[in-house]
Coordinates of C-alpha atoms in Angstrom, one line a residue:
Chain J
M141 CA -17.5 -1.3 13.8
S142 CA -15.6 -2.6 11.2
E143 CA -12.3 -1.2 9.4
P144 CA -10.4 0.6 12.2
T145 CA -10.4 -2.5 14.4
A146 CA -7.0 -3.6 15.6
T147 CA -5.5 -1.3 13.5
Q148 CA -3.6 0.6 16.2
D149 CA -1.7 -2.9 16.9
L150 CA -0.2 -2.6 13.2
I151 CA 3.4 -1.9 13.7
Q152 CA 4.3 -1.3 8.6
G153 CA 6.9 0.4 7.3
T154 CA 10.7 -0.4 6.8
P155 CA 11.7 2.7 9.0
E156 CA 15.9 3.4 8.1
P157 CA 18.1 2.5 10.6
T158 CA 18.6 5.7 12.3
A159 CA 21.1 7.2 14.1
A160 CA 19.5 9.2 16.9
A161 CA 20.7 12.1 15.5
P162 CA 22.8 14.1 17.8
A163 CA 22.9 17.6 16.9
K164 CA 21.6 20.1 19.8
A165 CA 22.9 17.1 22.7
D166 CA 22.5 19.4 25.9
K167 CA 18.9 19.7 25.5
P168 CA 16.4 17.4 26.0
R169 CA 13.8 16.5 23.8
G170 CA 10.4 15.3 23.8
L171 CA 8.8 13.0 22.6
W172 CA 6.9 14.7 19.8
H173 CA 11.0 16.8 18.5
D174 CA 11.9 12.6 18.1
T175 CA 8.6 12.1 16.4
W176 CA 9.0 14.9 14.3
D177 CA 12.9 14.4 13.4
I178 CA 11.9 10.6 13.1
L179 CA 8.8 12.0 10.4
K180 CA 11.0 14.3 8.1
R181 CA 12.9 12.0 6.3
R182 CA 10.7 9.7 6.0
K183 CA 9.4 9.9 1.8
I184 CA 5.8 8.3 3.1
F185 CA 5.5 11.5 5.1
W186 CA 5.9 14.1 2.9
V187 CA 4.0 11.9 -0.3
S188 CA 0.8 11.8 1.9
F189 CA 1.9 15.5 3.6
A190 CA 1.4 17.0 -0.3
L191 CA -1.2 15.0 -0.7
L192 CA -3.5 15.6 1.7
L193 CA -2.0 19.7 1.2
V194 CA -4.2 19.8 -2.7
F195 CA -7.3 17.6 -0.9
L196 CA -7.8 21.0 1.7
V197 CA -7.1 23.1 -1.0
M198 CA -9.5 21.0 -3.6
A199 CA -12.4 21.7 0.0
A200 CA -11.6 24.5 0.7
F201 CA -11.7 26.4 -3.2
P202 CA -12.7 23.7 -5.2
T203 CA -13.3 27.1 -8.0
L204 CA -9.0 26.6 -8.2
F205 CA -9.2 23.2 -10.2
T206 CA -12.8 23.9 -12.3
D207 CA -14.9 26.7 -13.1
K208 CA -17.8 24.8 -14.3
N209 CA -21.5 24.5 -12.4
P210 CA -21.2 20.6 -11.2
E211 CA -25.1 21.5 -11.0
Y212 CA -24.6 22.7 -14.3
A213 CA -27.0 19.7 -16.7
T214 CA -27.1 19.9 -19.5
L215 CA -29.2 16.4 -21.0
A216 CA -28.2 15.6 -23.8
R217 CA -24.7 15.1 -23.1
S218 CA -25.8 12.5 -21.2
M219 CA -23.4 9.7 -20.5
E220 CA -20.7 11.5 -22.9
P221 CA -17.1 10.2 -22.5
P222 CA -13.7 12.2 -21.4
S223 CA -13.0 14.7 -23.9
S224 CA -10.0 17.0 -24.0
D225 CA -13.5 20.1 -22.6
A226 CA -14.1 18.1 -20.3
W227 CA -11.6 15.4 -18.7
F228 CA -13.4 12.9 -16.8
G229 CA -16.0 13.5 -19.5
F230 CA -20.4 13.5 -18.4
D231 CA -22.8 12.0 -16.4
L232 CA -26.2 10.3 -16.2
Q233 CA -27.3 13.8 -16.2
G234 CA -25.0 15.1 -18.9
R235 CA -23.0 17.3 -16.1
D236 CA -19.7 18.0 -15.4
V237 CA -17.7 14.7 -14.1
F238 CA -14.0 16.4 -12.9
A239 CA -16.2 19.8 -11.9
R240 CA -18.2 16.7 -9.8
T241 CA -15.5 15.2 -8.5
I242 CA -13.3 18.3 -6.8
Y243 CA -16.3 19.5 -5.3
G244 CA -17.5 16.1 -3.8
A245 CA -14.0 16.5 -1.6
R246 CA -15.7 19.2 0.3
T247 CA -18.1 16.7 1.6
S248 CA -16.3 14.0 2.0
I249 CA -13.9 15.5 4.0
I250 CA -16.4 17.5 6.2
V251 CA -18.0 13.9 7.2
G252 CA -14.4 12.4 8.1
V253 CA -12.9 15.1 9.7
L254 CA -16.0 16.2 12.2
A255 CA -17.6 12.1 12.6
T256 CA -14.2 11.6 13.6
V257 CA -13.6 14.6 16.2
G258 CA -16.9 12.9 17.5
T259 CA -15.4 10.0 18.1
V260 CA -12.5 11.4 19.9
I261 CA -14.5 13.1 22.0
L262 CA -17.3 10.6 23.2
G263 CA -14.9 7.1 23.2
G264 CA -11.9 9.9 25.1
V265 CA -14.4 11.0 27.4
I266 CA -15.9 7.5 28.2
G267 CA -12.9 5.4 28.4
V268 CA -11.2 8.0 30.7
I269 CA -13.8 8.0 33.0
A270 CA -14.1 4.3 33.2
A271 CA -10.3 3.9 33.6
Y272 CA -10.1 6.4 35.9
R273 CA -12.8 6.0 38.4
G274 CA -12.0 1.6 38.0
R275 CA -14.4 -0.9 39.2
W276 CA -18.0 -1.0 38.7
L277 CA -18.3 1.8 36.1
D278 CA -15.2 0.4 34.0
S279 CA -16.6 -3.0 34.0
L280 CA -19.9 -1.0 32.9
L281 CA -18.5 1.4 30.7
S282 CA -17.1 -1.5 28.8
R283 CA -19.9 -4.6 28.4
I284 CA -21.4 -0.9 26.4
G285 CA -18.6 -0.4 24.3
E286 CA -18.8 -4.7 23.4
I287 CA -22.5 -3.9 22.7
F288 CA -21.6 -1.0 20.3
L289 CA -19.6 -3.8 18.4
G290 CA -21.1 -6.8 18.3
V291 CA -23.7 -4.6 15.8
P292 CA -21.6 -5.0 12.4
Y293 CA -21.4 -1.2 11.4
V294 CA -23.2 -0.9 8.4
L295 CA -25.4 -2.7 10.1
G296 CA -25.9 -0.5 13.1
A297 CA -26.2 2.4 9.9
I298 CA -28.3 0.9 8.1
I299 CA -31.1 0.4 11.0
I300 CA -30.4 3.6 13.0
L301 CA -30.9 6.0 9.6
G302 CA -32.9 3.7 8.1
S303 CA -35.6 4.9 10.9
V304 CA -34.4 7.9 11.2
A305 CA -34.2 9.3 7.8
P306 CA -35.6 6.5 5.5
V307 CA -34.1 5.8 1.7
Q308 CA -36.9 7.7 0.3
S309 CA -37.7 10.7 2.5
N310 CA -35.7 14.1 1.7
P311 CA -34.0 15.8 3.9
G312 CA -31.8 18.7 4.2
K313 CA -28.2 18.5 3.2
T314 CA -27.3 20.2 6.7
M315 CA -29.7 18.1 8.8
I316 CA -28.5 14.8 6.5
M317 CA -24.5 15.4 7.1
T318 CA -25.1 15.9 10.6
V319 CA -27.5 13.3 10.6
V320 CA -24.6 11.1 9.2
I321 CA -21.9 12.3 11.4
L322 CA -24.0 11.6 14.7
V323 CA -24.4 7.9 13.7
L324 CA -20.2 6.8 12.8
A325 CA -19.4 9.0 15.8
V326 CA -22.4 7.2 17.8
L327 CA -21.1 3.4 15.9
G328 CA -17.4 4.2 16.3
W329 CA -16.8 5.2 20.5
P330 CA -15.8 2.0 21.6
V331 CA -12.5 0.9 19.2
L332 CA -11.6 4.7 21.4
A333 CA -12.6 4.6 24.8
R334 CA -10.6 1.3 24.4
I335 CA -7.6 3.3 23.5
A336 CA -8.4 5.9 25.7
R337 CA -9.2 3.4 29.0
S338 CA -5.7 1.5 28.5
A339 CA -3.4 4.3 27.6
V340 CA -4.8 6.4 30.8
I341 CA -4.2 3.0 33.2
Q342 CA -0.9 2.5 31.9
A343 CA -0.3 6.4 32.9
K344 CA -2.9 5.9 35.5
H345 CA 0.2 4.0 38.4
Q346 CA 3.0 6.5 36.9
D347 CA 5.0 8.1 39.9
Y348 CA 4.6 11.8 38.2
V349 CA 0.2 10.9 38.5
Q350 CA 0.9 9.3 41.7
A351 CA 3.2 12.2 43.0
A352 CA 0.3 15.0 41.5
R353 CA -2.5 13.4 43.2
A354 CA 0.0 13.2 47.0
L355 CA 0.4 17.1 46.0
G356 CA -3.8 17.7 46.3
A357 CA -5.0 17.8 42.5
G358 CA -8.0 17.1 41.5
P359 CA -9.5 14.5 39.7
F360 CA -9.9 17.1 36.5
R361 CA -6.1 18.3 36.7
I362 CA -5.0 15.3 36.8
V363 CA -6.9 13.9 34.1
F364 CA -6.7 17.7 31.4
K365 CA -2.4 18.2 32.7
H366 CA -1.4 14.3 33.4
L367 CA -3.0 11.8 32.1
L368 CA -4.4 13.1 29.0
P369 CA -0.9 15.1 27.2
N370 CA 0.9 11.8 27.9
S371 CA -2.1 9.8 26.2
L372 CA -2.2 11.6 23.0
A373 CA -0.1 10.0 20.7
P374 CA -2.0 7.1 20.1
I375 CA -5.3 8.6 20.0
L376 CA -3.7 11.2 17.9
V377 CA -3.2 7.7 14.8
Y378 CA -6.1 6.1 15.3
A379 CA -7.7 9.8 15.2
T380 CA -6.2 10.2 11.3
I381 CA -6.0 6.7 10.3
T382 CA -10.3 6.9 11.6
I383 CA -11.1 10.5 9.0
G384 CA -9.3 8.2 5.9
S385 CA -12.1 5.3 7.1
Y386 CA -15.0 7.3 7.9
I387 CA -14.7 8.9 4.8
G388 CA -15.0 5.1 3.1
A389 CA -18.3 4.9 5.3
E390 CA -19.1 7.4 4.0
A391 CA -19.2 6.8 0.4
T392 CA -20.4 3.3 1.5
L393 CA -23.9 4.5 3.5
S394 CA -24.5 7.0 0.7
L395 CA -23.9 3.8 -2.2
L396 CA -26.8 2.2 0.0
G397 CA -29.1 5.0 -0.7
I398 CA -29.7 5.6 3.1
G399 CA -26.3 8.3 3.8
L400 CA -26.5 10.9 1.8
R401 CA -28.8 11.3 -0.8
T402 CA -29.0 14.3 -4.3
P403 CA -28.7 17.8 -3.2
V404 CA -25.8 17.4 -1.6
I405 CA -22.6 16.7 -3.8
S406 CA -21.0 13.7 -2.7
W407 CA -18.4 11.1 -4.2
G408 CA -20.1 8.2 -2.4
I409 CA -23.8 9.6 -4.3
A410 CA -21.6 10.0 -8.1
I411 CA -20.7 6.1 -7.2
A412 CA -24.4 5.1 -6.1
D413 CA -26.1 7.3 -9.6
H414 CA -23.8 5.0 -11.6
T415 CA -23.7 1.8 -10.7
R416 CA -26.5 0.6 -12.6
Y417 CA -24.4 2.3 -15.9
I418 CA -21.1 0.1 -15.2
R419 CA -21.3 -1.5 -19.0
T420 CA -22.3 1.4 -20.7
G421 CA -20.4 4.7 -18.6
A422 CA -18.1 3.3 -16.6
H423 CA -16.8 6.8 -16.4
A424 CA -18.8 8.5 -14.2
M425 CA -18.2 5.9 -12.1
L426 CA -14.8 6.0 -11.9
F427 CA -13.2 8.8 -11.3
P428 CA -14.9 9.4 -8.3
A429 CA -13.6 6.4 -7.2
A430 CA -10.5 7.3 -7.5
F431 CA -9.8 9.9 -5.3
L432 CA -12.3 8.3 -3.6
S433 CA -9.9 5.9 -2.7
L434 CA -6.8 8.1 -2.7
C435 CA -8.5 10.5 -0.3
V436 CA -8.7 7.1 2.1
L437 CA -4.9 6.2 1.6
T438 CA -3.6 9.6 1.9
F439 CA -5.2 9.4 5.5
V440 CA -3.9 5.6 6.2
M441 CA -0.6 6.9 5.2
L442 CA -0.5 9.4 7.1
G443 CA -1.6 8.4 10.2
E444 CA 0.7 5.0 10.1
A445 CA 4.1 7.3 9.5
V446 CA 3.4 8.7 13.0
R447 CA 2.7 5.9 13.9
D448 CA 5.8 4.7 12.9
A449 CA 7.5 7.3 14.2
L450 CA 5.8 7.5 17.5
D451 CA 6.8 3.3 17.5
P452 CA 9.9 3.1 20.1
K453 CA 10.8 -0.6 18.9
L454 CA 10.8 1.0 15.7
R455 CA 13.7 3.7 16.4
Chain I
M272 CA -11.4 -25.6 29.8
G273 CA -14.6 -26.9 29.4
R274 CA -15.7 -24.8 32.0
Y275 CA -14.2 -21.7 30.7
A276 CA -16.3 -22.4 28.1
I277 CA -19.2 -23.2 29.7
R278 CA -18.7 -19.2 31.9
R279 CA -17.7 -17.7 28.9
L280 CA -21.3 -18.7 27.5
L281 CA -23.4 -17.4 30.7
Q282 CA -21.5 -15.1 30.4
L283 CA -22.4 -14.0 26.6
I284 CA -26.0 -14.0 27.8
P285 CA -26.4 -10.7 29.7
V286 CA -24.4 -8.7 26.0
L287 CA -26.6 -10.6 23.4
L288 CA -28.7 -9.3 26.1
G289 CA -28.6 -5.7 25.4
T290 CA -27.6 -6.2 21.8
T291 CA -31.6 -7.3 21.4
F292 CA -32.9 -5.0 23.6
L293 CA -30.7 -2.1 21.4
I294 CA -32.2 -2.9 18.2
N295 CA -35.7 -3.8 18.6
Y296 CA -34.7 -0.3 20.3
M297 CA -33.5 1.3 17.1
V298 CA -35.7 -0.1 14.5
W299 CA -39.0 0.2 16.4
Q300 CA -38.8 3.7 18.8
L301 CA -36.1 5.6 16.8
P302 CA -38.4 9.0 15.9
G303 CA -39.7 8.5 12.1
D304 CA -42.7 6.3 11.5
P305 CA -42.2 2.7 10.5
F306 CA -45.2 2.6 8.5
A307 CA -45.4 5.8 6.6
A308 CA -43.1 4.4 3.0
R309 CA -45.6 1.7 2.6
C310 CA -48.6 4.1 0.6
G311 CA -45.8 5.3 -1.9
Q312 CA -45.1 9.2 -2.0
R313 CA -48.4 9.5 -0.6
P314 CA -49.3 9.8 3.0
C315 CA -51.0 6.9 4.9
P316 CA -54.7 6.7 6.0
D317 CA -54.7 6.8 9.7
A318 CA -56.8 3.7 9.5
Y319 CA -54.2 1.8 7.9
I320 CA -51.4 3.1 10.7
N321 CA -52.9 2.2 13.3
A322 CA -53.8 -1.7 12.0
M323 CA -50.5 -2.3 11.4
R324 CA -48.7 -0.8 14.6
A325 CA -51.7 -3.4 16.6
E326 CA -50.6 -6.4 14.3
F327 CA -46.6 -5.5 14.8
G328 CA -46.9 -5.1 19.0
L329 CA -45.9 -0.8 18.3
D330 CA -48.6 0.0 20.8
Q331 CA -47.4 -1.8 23.6
P332 CA -45.0 0.0 25.9
I333 CA -40.7 -1.4 24.4
I334 CA -40.0 -3.1 27.3
V335 CA -43.9 -5.9 26.6
Q336 CA -42.8 -5.6 23.2
Y337 CA -38.8 -6.9 23.6
W338 CA -40.4 -9.6 25.5
H339 CA -42.7 -11.3 23.1
F340 CA -40.4 -10.4 20.7
L341 CA -38.1 -12.7 23.5
K342 CA -40.6 -15.1 23.6
N343 CA -41.2 -15.8 19.9
L344 CA -37.2 -16.2 19.9
L345 CA -37.1 -19.0 22.0
T346 CA -40.0 -20.8 20.6
G347 CA -38.1 -20.0 16.6
D348 CA -40.8 -17.5 15.4
L349 CA -39.7 -14.7 13.8
G350 CA -42.9 -14.2 12.1
V351 CA -43.7 -12.3 8.9
N352 CA -42.2 -9.2 6.9
F353 CA -45.2 -6.1 6.5
N354 CA -46.0 -8.8 3.1
N355 CA -47.3 -11.9 5.8
V356 CA -43.6 -13.6 3.8
S357 CA -42.5 -16.1 6.4
V358 CA -38.9 -13.9 8.0
A359 CA -37.4 -17.9 9.0
S360 CA -38.3 -18.9 4.7
Q361 CA -36.6 -16.7 4.1
L362 CA -33.7 -16.7 6.1
A363 CA -33.5 -20.6 5.3
D364 CA -33.5 -19.7 2.3
S365 CA -30.7 -17.7 2.6
W366 CA -28.1 -18.3 5.0
P367 CA -26.9 -21.5 3.4
I368 CA -25.1 -19.1 1.0
T369 CA -24.2 -16.1 3.2
V370 CA -22.1 -18.8 4.8
R371 CA -20.3 -20.1 1.9
L372 CA -19.5 -16.8 1.0
G373 CA -17.9 -16.0 4.6
L374 CA -16.6 -19.5 5.2
M375 CA -14.7 -19.2 1.3
A376 CA -13.6 -15.5 2.8
V377 CA -12.3 -16.5 6.0
A378 CA -10.8 -19.2 3.7
I379 CA -8.6 -16.4 1.1
E380 CA -7.6 -13.9 4.2
A381 CA -6.0 -17.1 6.0
V382 CA -4.3 -18.6 3.7
I383 CA -3.5 -15.3 1.5
G384 CA -3.2 -13.4 4.3
I385 CA -0.3 -16.1 6.1
T386 CA 1.1 -16.4 3.6
A387 CA 2.0 -12.7 2.1
G388 CA 2.1 -11.8 5.7
V389 CA 5.1 -14.1 6.4
L390 CA 7.0 -14.4 3.0
S391 CA 7.1 -10.1 4.1
G392 CA 8.3 -10.3 7.1
L393 CA 10.9 -12.8 6.8
K394 CA 12.4 -10.7 3.6
R395 CA 12.7 -7.8 5.3
G396 CA 12.9 -5.1 3.1
G397 CA 13.8 -7.1 -0.2
F398 CA 11.5 -6.9 -3.5
I399 CA 8.7 -8.9 -2.7
D400 CA 8.6 -7.3 0.9
N401 CA 7.9 -4.0 -0.9
V402 CA 4.9 -5.3 -2.8
I403 CA 3.0 -7.1 -0.2
T404 CA 3.9 -3.7 2.2
I405 CA 2.1 -1.3 -0.9
S406 CA 0.0 -3.7 -2.3
S407 CA -1.5 -4.5 1.7
L408 CA -1.6 -0.5 1.6
V409 CA -3.6 0.0 -1.7
L410 CA -6.2 -3.0 -0.7
L411 CA -6.9 -1.4 3.1
S412 CA -7.0 2.4 1.4
L413 CA -10.0 0.4 -1.3
P414 CA -12.9 0.6 1.0
V415 CA -15.0 -2.8 -0.1
F416 CA -18.0 -1.6 -2.4
V417 CA -14.6 0.1 -4.8
T418 CA -12.8 -3.7 -4.7
G419 CA -16.1 -4.8 -6.2
F420 CA -17.1 -3.0 -7.8
L421 CA -13.7 -2.6 -9.9
L422 CA -12.8 -6.0 -10.1
Q423 CA -16.6 -6.6 -11.5
W424 CA -16.2 -3.9 -14.1
L425 CA -12.3 -5.7 -14.9
L426 CA -13.1 -9.3 -15.0
G427 CA -16.9 -9.0 -16.3
V428 CA -17.7 -6.4 -18.3
Q429 CA -14.1 -5.3 -19.4
L430 CA -12.7 -9.1 -20.4
E431 CA -15.4 -10.8 -19.7
W432 CA -13.4 -13.7 -18.2
V433 CA -16.4 -13.8 -14.9
K434 CA -20.0 -13.4 -15.4
P435 CA -20.6 -9.9 -13.9
T436 CA -23.3 -10.6 -11.5
V437 CA -24.1 -14.6 -9.4
S438 CA -26.7 -17.3 -10.3
P439 CA -29.2 -17.3 -7.7
E440 CA -28.1 -20.8 -6.7
A441 CA -25.4 -19.2 -5.9
P442 CA -22.3 -22.1 -6.8
F443 CA -19.2 -22.6 -5.5
S444 CA -17.1 -21.1 -8.8
E445 CA -19.0 -18.1 -8.7
L446 CA -19.2 -17.5 -5.9
I447 CA -14.0 -17.1 -6.2
I448 CA -14.8 -13.4 -6.7
P449 CA -17.4 -12.3 -4.8
A450 CA -15.3 -13.7 -1.3
F451 CA -12.2 -12.7 -2.5
V452 CA -13.5 -8.4 -2.4
L453 CA -15.3 -9.7 0.1
A454 CA -11.9 -10.6 2.3
S455 CA -10.1 -8.1 0.5
L456 CA -9.3 -5.7 3.6
N457 CA -8.8 -7.7 6.5
L458 CA -6.4 -9.8 4.4
A459 CA -4.6 -6.5 3.7
F460 CA -4.4 -6.5 7.6
T461 CA -4.1 -10.6 8.0
A462 CA -0.9 -9.2 5.9
R463 CA 1.2 -6.6 8.0
L464 CA -0.1 -8.4 11.3
T465 CA 1.8 -11.1 10.3
R466 CA 4.9 -9.4 8.4
T467 CA 4.9 -7.5 12.2
S468 CA 4.9 -10.6 14.1
I469 CA 6.6 -12.4 12.4
I470 CA 9.6 -9.8 12.5
E471 CA 9.4 -9.2 16.1
N472 CA 9.5 -13.1 16.3
R473 CA 12.4 -13.7 14.2
R474 CA 14.5 -12.1 17.0
S475 CA 13.5 -13.7 19.7
D476 CA 15.7 -15.9 21.2
Y477 CA 13.7 -19.7 21.1
V478 CA 14.4 -18.2 17.7
R479 CA 18.0 -17.6 18.1
T480 CA 18.3 -21.3 19.7
A481 CA 16.5 -23.0 17.2
I482 CA 19.1 -21.7 14.5
A483 CA 21.9 -23.2 16.7
K484 CA 20.7 -26.3 17.2
G485 CA 21.1 -26.4 13.7
M486 CA 17.7 -27.3 12.6
T487 CA 17.3 -26.1 9.2
N488 CA 15.0 -23.5 7.9
R489 CA 12.2 -24.4 7.3
R490 CA 11.8 -26.7 10.2
V491 CA 12.7 -22.8 12.0
V492 CA 10.4 -21.7 10.3
G493 CA 7.7 -23.4 10.4
V494 CA 7.3 -25.0 13.7
H495 CA 9.1 -22.4 16.0
L496 CA 8.1 -18.6 13.9
L497 CA 4.7 -19.5 12.4
R498 CA 3.0 -20.3 15.2
N499 CA 3.9 -18.1 17.9
S500 CA 3.2 -16.2 15.2
L501 CA -0.6 -16.5 14.4
I502 CA -2.1 -15.5 17.6
P503 CA -2.5 -11.9 16.5
A504 CA -3.6 -12.6 13.7
L505 CA -6.2 -15.5 14.4
T506 CA -7.5 -12.4 16.4
F507 CA -8.1 -10.6 13.8
I508 CA -9.7 -13.0 11.8
G509 CA -11.7 -14.2 14.3
T510 CA -13.0 -11.2 15.8
E511 CA -13.5 -9.6 12.3
V512 CA -16.0 -11.7 11.0
G513 CA -18.8 -9.2 12.2
S514 CA -17.3 -6.8 10.5
L515 CA -17.1 -9.4 7.5
M516 CA -20.7 -10.3 7.9
S517 CA -20.9 -5.6 7.0
G518 CA -18.6 -6.1 4.2
A519 CA -21.2 -9.0 3.4
I520 CA -24.0 -7.2 2.5
I521 CA -21.9 -4.1 0.4
T522 CA -20.7 -7.2 -1.3
E523 CA -23.5 -9.4 -1.7
G524 CA -25.6 -6.1 -2.8
I525 CA -23.2 -5.4 -6.1
F526 CA -23.3 -9.3 -7.1
N527 CA -26.7 -9.4 -6.3
I528 CA -26.0 -12.9 -4.6
N529 CA -29.2 -14.4 -2.7
G530 CA -28.1 -13.9 1.1
I531 CA -28.2 -12.9 3.9
G532 CA -27.0 -9.5 3.2
G533 CA -29.2 -9.3 -0.1
L534 CA -32.1 -9.9 2.3
L535 CA -30.7 -6.8 4.2
W536 CA -30.0 -4.9 0.8
R537 CA -33.8 -5.7 -0.4
A538 CA -35.4 -5.0 3.1
V539 CA -33.8 -1.5 3.4
N540 CA -34.7 -0.6 -0.1
D541 CA -38.1 -1.4 0.4
H542 CA -38.7 0.1 3.9
D543 CA -39.3 -2.8 5.4
F544 CA -37.9 -3.5 9.4
T545 CA -38.9 -6.3 10.3
I546 CA -36.4 -8.7 8.5
V547 CA -33.6 -6.5 10.0
V548 CA -34.0 -7.4 14.3
P549 CA -33.1 -11.8 13.7
I550 CA -31.1 -11.1 11.1
A551 CA -28.8 -8.8 13.7
S552 CA -29.7 -10.7 16.6
L553 CA -27.5 -13.5 14.7
L554 CA -25.0 -12.0 13.2
V555 CA -24.7 -11.0 16.7
L556 CA -24.6 -14.5 18.2
V557 CA -22.8 -15.5 15.0
Y558 CA -20.1 -12.5 16.4
L559 CA -20.1 -12.9 20.2
L560 CA -19.3 -16.8 19.0
A561 CA -16.3 -16.7 17.2
N562 CA -14.8 -14.1 19.9
L563 CA -14.9 -16.9 21.7
L564 CA -13.8 -19.4 19.5
V565 CA -10.4 -17.9 19.4
D566 CA -10.9 -17.3 23.0
L567 CA -10.9 -20.6 23.0
L568 CA -7.7 -21.0 19.9
Y569 CA -5.5 -19.1 21.9
G570 CA -4.6 -22.9 24.3
V571 CA -4.3 -24.9 21.7
L572 CA -1.6 -22.6 19.9
D573 CA 0.0 -21.9 22.9
P574 CA 0.5 -23.8 25.5
R575 CA 1.7 -21.1 27.4
I576 CA -2.2 -19.6 28.5
R577 CA -4.1 -21.6 30.8
Y578 CA -7.9 -21.5 31.1
E579 CA -8.9 -20.4 35.1

């Protein structure tokens, strides 16, 4: 897996030296409360939050932004440059680029979010089991994770998607989206398993876990009531950034022709369709690419803002 | 250290076996007929499919197939592709170009990434720091192919400073832009990692001691701070060699470079997977060896690290 590795080690940003606001000193303050206090003072958080809202509204209600039909094609207008009538111009098939770019948000966000959910579930379960059971199961699962990490991300996706949904085949909309989501999750779990594993190993020997065990709590209760809530922060941060990198990964696979295919409207497909027309009509490619990058940036920025706020070293 | 290296090399064997088995399994055993697209729009005749399955050994159980693969790999025989062209000769033609591109990318990553990280870490909160932090964030959010197409369009088509595509021999000068594109993502990560560790180490006792002894700023930064702050960046650059190879598939496709990635890109589009297995195995080996090299380099950078 490529992009998101080592993300969790990074500490970024220039946090203002915050005097821990002594608002209500009588009440004990939790980690999330502290984090929120820092977050709401950060400009970068509000910028990324606003952008996130825009993209979510765009994905949920595309008709708010455009009343044009993204499927409607007039070949006579093929590759027309941007004008006041069509802000982003027309693509090769004479379809409105602005409308297609707006409608593309839904696909990207669905794929990014669901693939991340899959990764968190798969990686989280494997990581928690490995850390909790330990011994031979831990080494076995860690080795398997290494095997998956050893296969370069794009290569693994090419191999799986190339066999399941070859370039020339024409699978249905839902089918191909499901396959792409599953492939991203299957290739991405080892990093999350490592994060979950180390978080649980750190928490495992804490007094409160020992106390819970001494009181007779079963493994399920210990994991769900005690270990998971205390390991949630790093997983959450990684997941936010992963949504961004999966959106980029989806576009990359679509570009290679093995990801999403034409009946689906997506930024990656729009870019892929016009790579050969870079000299005559770059607009059909540049606008979707800009939206794609901005969307990835939004999730990465949000994740980093939350991480900075959670990191006690930077307080 | 020698014994440590040998033990690590031995530990590579099971991982390598597992990975190559996984790749073989995924390429040949997943649902979907590997020969389905060989006959244009029509379905292939059964006789053809049976003949091809027999030729590539697909009628045998997976374990037997894998055994043949290993035997052939060890004797240096990588087989032929669906068009009867030797896989080994295709690899021999394209491998040097990808190695050149990859080494250039690693050099760009290391030099620009570490320099930018040190500059911004030393002047934390200053103007240069802000510029570098923001531009690395932007670089981080641009997928490799967006950076690639953007630079191709800007420098190749609009400004005409460089040729938009690389010629077959792929000389050094034409590879600079593709190598930068390939390096862009890791470059941003390297810069941020270096920045973080410089900021952390600047507060450490040994730096204060060095300053208190009256050493020049250059010596404090160059000898004490830098050497201790390089480990995370170095780890990252080493472990990400694998993802660099992923990026090479995209970059070589965009700039039409005849390397491993270009080979793979064309193989995928022709739906010919014979070449994917050897390439993938080779890339995994590169990844594992790069990780080992990083672990060995730790000891050079930090004498406190001992290999048991």
